[in-house]
XYZ file of C-alpha atoms in Angstrom:
406
model
C 98.528 85.961 119.910
C 98.802 83.405 117.036
C 102.703 83.265 114.838
C 102.022 84.303 111.786
C 102.323 81.961 108.750
C 104.960 81.635 107.059
C 108.390 80.485 105.724
C 109.989 80.222 109.027
C 113.739 80.208 106.894
C 113.498 83.386 104.760
C 111.788 85.337 107.376
C 114.884 87.169 108.794
C 116.413 87.545 105.658
C 113.739 89.077 104.266
C 113.646 91.321 106.827
C 117.342 92.449 106.729
C 116.582 92.794 103.027
C 113.758 95.109 103.948
C 115.985 96.916 106.719
C 118.835 97.500 104.550
C 115.545 98.733 101.652
C 114.530 101.604 103.909
C 118.126 102.624 104.656
C 119.195 103.343 100.569
C 115.554 102.604 98.393
C 113.699 99.337 98.391
C 114.987 96.134 98.263
C 115.659 93.975 94.599
C 111.804 92.884 92.910
C 111.546 89.297 93.264
C 110.819 88.620 89.780
C 109.146 85.738 88.960
C 110.149 84.142 85.613
C 108.383 85.655 82.366
C 107.257 83.542 78.882
C 108.331 84.929 75.667
C 105.807 82.860 73.455
C 103.092 84.524 75.871
C 104.967 88.253 75.595
C 104.342 87.827 71.535
C 100.722 86.235 72.283
C 99.817 89.152 74.327
C 101.370 91.942 72.162
C 98.091 92.892 70.553
C 97.201 93.939 74.333
C 99.830 95.868 75.019
C 99.852 97.113 71.769
C 95.648 98.572 73.144
C 97.252 99.930 76.626
C 99.468 101.859 74.547
C 96.831 103.678 72.209
C 95.004 104.395 75.582
C 98.549 106.225 77.743
C 99.006 107.836 74.208
C 95.353 109.314 74.643
C 96.172 110.680 77.949
C 93.859 108.175 80.268
C 97.593 108.393 82.921
C 101.006 109.303 82.492
C 102.244 105.513 82.369
C 100.507 102.050 83.603
C 101.911 98.881 84.123
C 99.819 95.447 82.710
C 101.198 91.919 84.336
C 99.598 88.789 83.217
C 99.903 85.297 84.747
C 98.340 82.185 82.337
C 98.205 78.763 84.247
C 102.214 79.403 85.255
C 103.605 81.393 81.995
C 103.886 85.448 83.079
C 104.117 88.470 81.198
C 104.639 91.828 82.340
C 104.687 95.498 80.607
C 105.296 99.317 81.385
C 104.625 102.209 78.889
C 104.513 105.805 79.350
C 106.224 107.893 82.284
C 105.965 108.084 85.714
C 105.022 111.888 85.766
C 104.385 115.148 84.394
C 107.945 115.800 85.869
C 109.646 112.491 85.624
C 109.352 110.584 82.379
C 110.842 107.352 83.736
C 109.749 104.113 81.865
C 107.290 102.255 84.039
C 108.230 98.866 84.981
C 106.840 95.843 87.030
C 109.597 97.035 89.883
C 107.550 100.814 90.443
C 105.599 100.975 93.360
C 101.701 102.659 92.915
C 99.582 103.693 95.846
C 96.791 100.237 95.708
C 93.691 102.691 96.913
C 91.097 100.467 97.307
C 93.141 96.831 96.456
C 94.804 96.976 100.124
C 91.196 95.783 101.285
C 91.533 92.814 99.511
C 95.606 91.967 99.367
C 95.605 93.711 102.963
C 92.509 93.597 105.216
C 90.358 90.555 103.631
C 92.914 88.364 103.344
C 93.876 89.172 107.452
C 90.201 89.072 108.004
C 90.687 85.576 106.771
C 93.452 84.240 108.677
C 91.009 85.564 111.937
C 88.817 83.001 111.180
C 90.599 79.980 110.189
C 92.496 81.115 113.722
C 89.104 81.908 115.691
C 90.015 84.928 116.341
C 86.935 85.882 113.759
C 83.041 84.970 113.583
C 81.710 86.336 110.557
C 77.601 86.460 112.049
C 78.856 88.212 115.373
C 77.337 91.536 116.205
C 79.908 94.122 115.372
C 79.338 95.464 118.773
C 80.975 92.262 120.613
C 84.764 92.988 119.581
C 83.754 97.171 119.165
C 81.913 97.882 121.848
C 82.210 101.655 120.931
C 79.903 101.002 117.981
C 76.755 100.244 119.403
C 76.902 104.339 120.036
C 75.286 106.603 116.568
C 71.455 105.835 115.286
C 70.411 102.362 113.830
C 70.222 99.607 114.330
C 73.823 99.198 114.999
C 73.391 95.878 117.320
C 72.320 94.381 114.300
C 75.327 94.517 112.222
C 77.468 91.697 111.869
C 81.127 91.651 110.814
C 79.180 89.969 108.026
C 77.915 92.811 107.062
C 80.999 94.925 106.626
C 83.024 92.505 103.960
C 79.530 92.451 102.361
C 79.065 96.408 102.268
C 75.246 96.258 102.664
C 76.116 97.553 107.231
C 73.845 100.208 106.885
C 76.887 102.202 107.215
C 77.666 106.119 105.143
C 79.645 105.318 101.840
C 82.123 107.905 103.167
C 82.762 110.849 105.572
C 85.531 113.479 105.842
C 87.247 112.412 108.723
C 90.440 114.145 107.885
C 88.378 117.428 108.595
C 86.605 115.657 112.004
C 89.537 115.226 113.766
C 93.909 115.145 113.584
C 94.509 111.882 115.456
C 94.587 108.135 114.188
C 92.126 107.328 116.944
C 89.720 110.046 116.720
C 89.424 109.035 112.728
C 88.547 105.284 114.491
C 85.846 106.361 116.630
C 83.883 109.069 114.568
C 84.044 105.828 111.914
C 82.132 103.219 114.293
C 80.184 105.587 116.519
C 79.009 106.462 113.238
C 74.951 106.592 112.274
C 73.537 103.562 109.903
C 71.698 105.387 107.111
C 69.864 101.856 106.789
C 68.412 99.171 108.569
C 71.865 96.271 107.566
C 71.645 93.921 104.834
C 68.950 96.286 102.858
C 71.179 97.341 100.542
C 74.779 97.396 99.163
C 76.346 100.612 99.441
C 79.951 100.391 98.944
C 81.608 101.869 101.864
C 84.999 102.909 102.961
C 83.852 103.030 106.708
C 82.530 99.409 106.932
C 86.860 98.591 106.496
C 88.012 101.343 108.475
C 85.426 99.580 111.202
C 86.540 95.892 110.332
C 90.019 97.048 110.344
C 89.683 98.062 114.289
C 87.918 94.819 115.195
C 91.183 92.994 113.738
C 93.970 95.672 115.318
C 91.381 94.977 118.587
C 91.790 91.083 118.458
C 95.490 91.119 117.555
C 96.391 93.841 119.696
C 98.900 95.154 116.921
C 98.445 97.535 114.403
C 96.958 96.029 110.670
C 100.059 97.757 108.522
C 102.759 95.352 111.300
C 100.173 92.632 111.188
C 100.711 92.906 107.181
C 103.728 92.888 107.210
C 104.267 89.627 109.138
C 101.344 87.821 108.419
C 101.615 88.235 104.516
C 104.159 90.589 102.830
C 107.420 88.505 104.716
C 106.068 85.281 103.789
C 104.756 85.558 100.505
C 107.869 87.170 99.720
C 106.120 90.629 99.171
C 109.565 92.962 99.255
C 107.993 95.956 97.290
C 104.873 96.041 99.400
C 104.027 98.139 102.478
C 102.022 101.103 104.406
C 104.363 104.135 104.929
C 107.131 103.040 102.021
C 110.472 105.205 103.146
C 111.409 108.778 102.193
C 114.670 106.970 100.239
C 111.712 104.866 98.120
C 110.560 108.232 96.979
C 112.304 107.874 92.995
C 111.013 104.032 92.579
C 106.820 105.593 93.336
C 104.526 106.807 90.578
C 103.464 110.278 91.978
C 99.246 110.661 92.438
C 97.530 113.822 92.744
C 99.001 117.540 93.242
C 96.924 117.357 96.518
C 94.775 120.863 97.307
C 94.616 119.515 101.244
C 98.170 118.732 101.057
C 99.328 121.720 99.114
C 101.634 119.681 96.988
C 102.057 116.410 94.661
C 102.376 113.146 96.450
C 104.726 110.759 95.907
C 104.907 108.033 97.905
C 102.493 109.407 99.933
C 98.671 107.925 100.322
C 96.892 109.757 97.961
C 92.870 108.834 99.842
C 92.679 111.573 102.478
C 90.834 109.528 105.659
C 94.373 107.312 105.635
C 96.339 110.126 105.482
C 94.252 110.798 108.560
C 94.942 107.539 109.883
C 98.067 108.033 109.777
C 99.038 106.365 106.108
C 98.369 103.099 107.892
C 94.177 102.042 106.969
C 92.672 99.118 106.183
C 90.471 101.019 102.998
C 93.784 102.421 101.786
C 97.006 102.786 102.331
C 98.869 99.962 100.852
C 101.633 100.896 97.455
C 102.735 97.443 95.994
C 104.664 96.060 92.173
C 103.163 94.326 89.635
C 106.397 91.475 89.896
C 104.853 91.626 94.122
C 100.858 91.527 93.026
C 101.701 87.836 90.952
C 103.177 86.528 93.661
C 100.029 87.833 95.805
C 97.323 86.500 93.320
C 99.213 83.504 92.181
C 99.161 82.885 95.640
C 94.937 83.262 96.171
C 94.847 81.641 92.977
C 95.646 78.462 94.152
C 93.733 79.452 97.301
C 90.431 79.544 95.181
C 90.867 75.964 93.402
C 91.873 74.403 96.810
C 95.864 74.427 95.687
C 98.850 75.582 97.586
C 101.676 77.082 95.594
C 105.266 75.481 96.441
C 107.429 76.875 99.588
C 104.828 79.381 100.198
C 101.885 79.148 103.089
C 98.535 77.455 102.720
C 96.147 80.502 101.749
C 93.887 81.044 103.506
C 90.655 78.408 103.504
C 88.363 81.638 102.439
C 89.601 82.171 99.193
C 87.608 78.706 97.287
C 84.157 80.625 99.256
C 84.722 84.465 100.283
C 85.912 85.092 96.630
C 82.262 83.868 95.112
C 78.896 86.348 95.142
C 77.182 86.065 97.990
C 74.110 87.317 96.168
C 73.539 89.028 99.797
C 71.588 91.536 99.250
C 69.598 90.208 96.060
C 71.593 90.921 93.310
C 74.594 92.208 93.924
C 77.880 91.225 92.625
C 79.737 91.381 96.420
C 82.060 88.050 97.441
C 82.800 88.863 101.272
C 85.412 91.675 100.876
C 86.318 90.681 96.781
C 83.808 91.833 94.066
C 82.714 89.720 90.926
C 81.973 90.686 87.164
C 78.793 92.376 87.056
C 77.430 94.748 83.829
C 79.804 96.986 82.509
C 82.634 95.420 84.752
C 86.497 96.608 84.447
C 87.053 92.840 84.432
C 85.601 93.702 80.991
C 82.764 91.273 78.923
C 84.819 87.475 78.939
C 86.703 86.675 82.141
C 83.754 84.647 84.113
C 81.221 84.504 85.949
C 83.863 82.800 88.638
C 86.457 85.758 88.883
C 87.414 88.056 91.209
C 89.091 90.968 91.997
C 88.631 94.493 93.141
C 89.617 97.870 92.000
C 91.611 101.600 93.769
C 90.667 104.828 92.645
C 94.126 105.712 91.967
C 93.917 103.433 88.918
C 94.648 99.947 89.699
C 92.605 97.393 89.493
C 93.249 93.253 90.015
C 90.780 89.723 88.207
C 91.891 86.698 89.014
C 89.720 84.024 86.896
C 90.258 80.900 88.728
C 88.089 78.907 85.859
C 90.637 79.374 83.131
C 93.171 80.634 85.604
C 94.181 83.591 84.664
C 94.810 86.599 86.811
C 95.100 90.254 84.839
C 97.489 93.420 86.659
C 96.531 96.790 85.594
C 98.864 99.725 87.501
C 98.572 103.101 86.294
C 98.690 106.641 88.735
C 95.646 107.979 86.239
C 95.259 110.631 89.327
C 98.736 112.331 88.436
C 98.409 115.745 88.383
C 94.294 115.409 89.335
C 91.733 112.657 89.782
C 89.815 114.561 86.694
C 91.248 112.221 84.599
C 88.026 111.576 82.107
C 90.083 108.951 79.576
C 90.125 106.488 81.786
C 86.581 105.245 82.673
C 86.680 102.222 80.077
C 90.242 101.319 80.242
C 90.843 98.480 82.939
C 87.473 96.555 80.937
C 88.856 97.542 77.208
C 92.727 96.281 77.886
C 91.244 92.716 80.226
C 89.305 92.331 77.420
C 92.525 92.782 74.849
C 94.207 90.177 76.675
C 91.125 87.414 77.342
C 90.914 87.866 73.584
C 94.829 87.284 73.057
C 94.347 84.129 75.067
C 91.144 83.227 74.131
C 90.720 83.990 71.213
C 86.975 81.973 71.214
C 85.861 82.510 74.422
C 82.477 83.592 74.394
C 81.166 87.028 75.944
C 80.451 86.665 79.905
C 76.418 85.686 80.859
C 75.023 87.808 83.892
C 72.928 85.896 85.435
C 69.312 86.736 83.881
C 71.601 85.146 81.252
C 72.102 88.316 79.309
C 75.345 88.933 77.744
C 78.135 91.580 78.637
């Protein structure tokens, strides 16, 4: 088994900090320096977010921006209906599908760099059980899982089919294909769970431990983890009053399938803060630019190539694991076509623009107390455009591959 990447001198300190956090609340948030001039420039964008929260898009939100080394964070609203605390950059949010890029895709990049994972090898070479089920499953590759063109269904109600993590994984990997691999892009949680099962197989370690040892501790992400302890609960923004579980979720993963997987999955389950995501995304940006953040481990080489549109199947906006802007994107209309990012069902998003060295992070709990929040649908794009207009007032709208702006 490969040794974790990281700054070995700080791992022990961080581990002690995390243990202390488990006993009496989370460790202190490791805040990066903020820029007063940037705060003034982004006041109009903060006002846009104020208006969205006042209109009921979500109980509260945290916006974080990094542009060429300057940083800004802003919290508005409240944590929940029964908690008037104003959220800030240290508030933990359920990342939902941001787990797919922060944890799963990053770990897959590392596995490729280390020769443990080969993108064009059939999935059955790693998981023989994947060959069970209908369709040409022997033709599905690891690359197909990352591109969301494997032919696997988008979703399956695993939480109603099994009571244990192993059963949920087995039902996932033995699912029938709905179409031939490579035929069509269909965003699939089952594909992400399958990729997680491969990584857990090749490393012989569960994904939460892989993430902790290889990403969170080396990067100093002190408040980013799966399964936050009960002592962290009051620092976590609540999500849905879930009819399946019969209570308001707070510090418990929102996604039902991830819950059935014990709160630990490649498609959902991670919790994090704006402070920690600034660290992670600045590291990812450095990787996309072929650089390195001083004091951090080198980013995987995949950040330079996995984060661009692969155009496979033709017309898909997907990179490998990551997404890129297309049509009415949550990145808005101004972030460049080279941007990459992802969203999470709970109301989270990260977008990174290497062309302008700009990062926009938006964290909300728009699913509290219910997932039926029609006022949220355009918030990510509107806020992203407000940020970009404040930073780059002369920037034109992005052109799509067919030459249409939008």
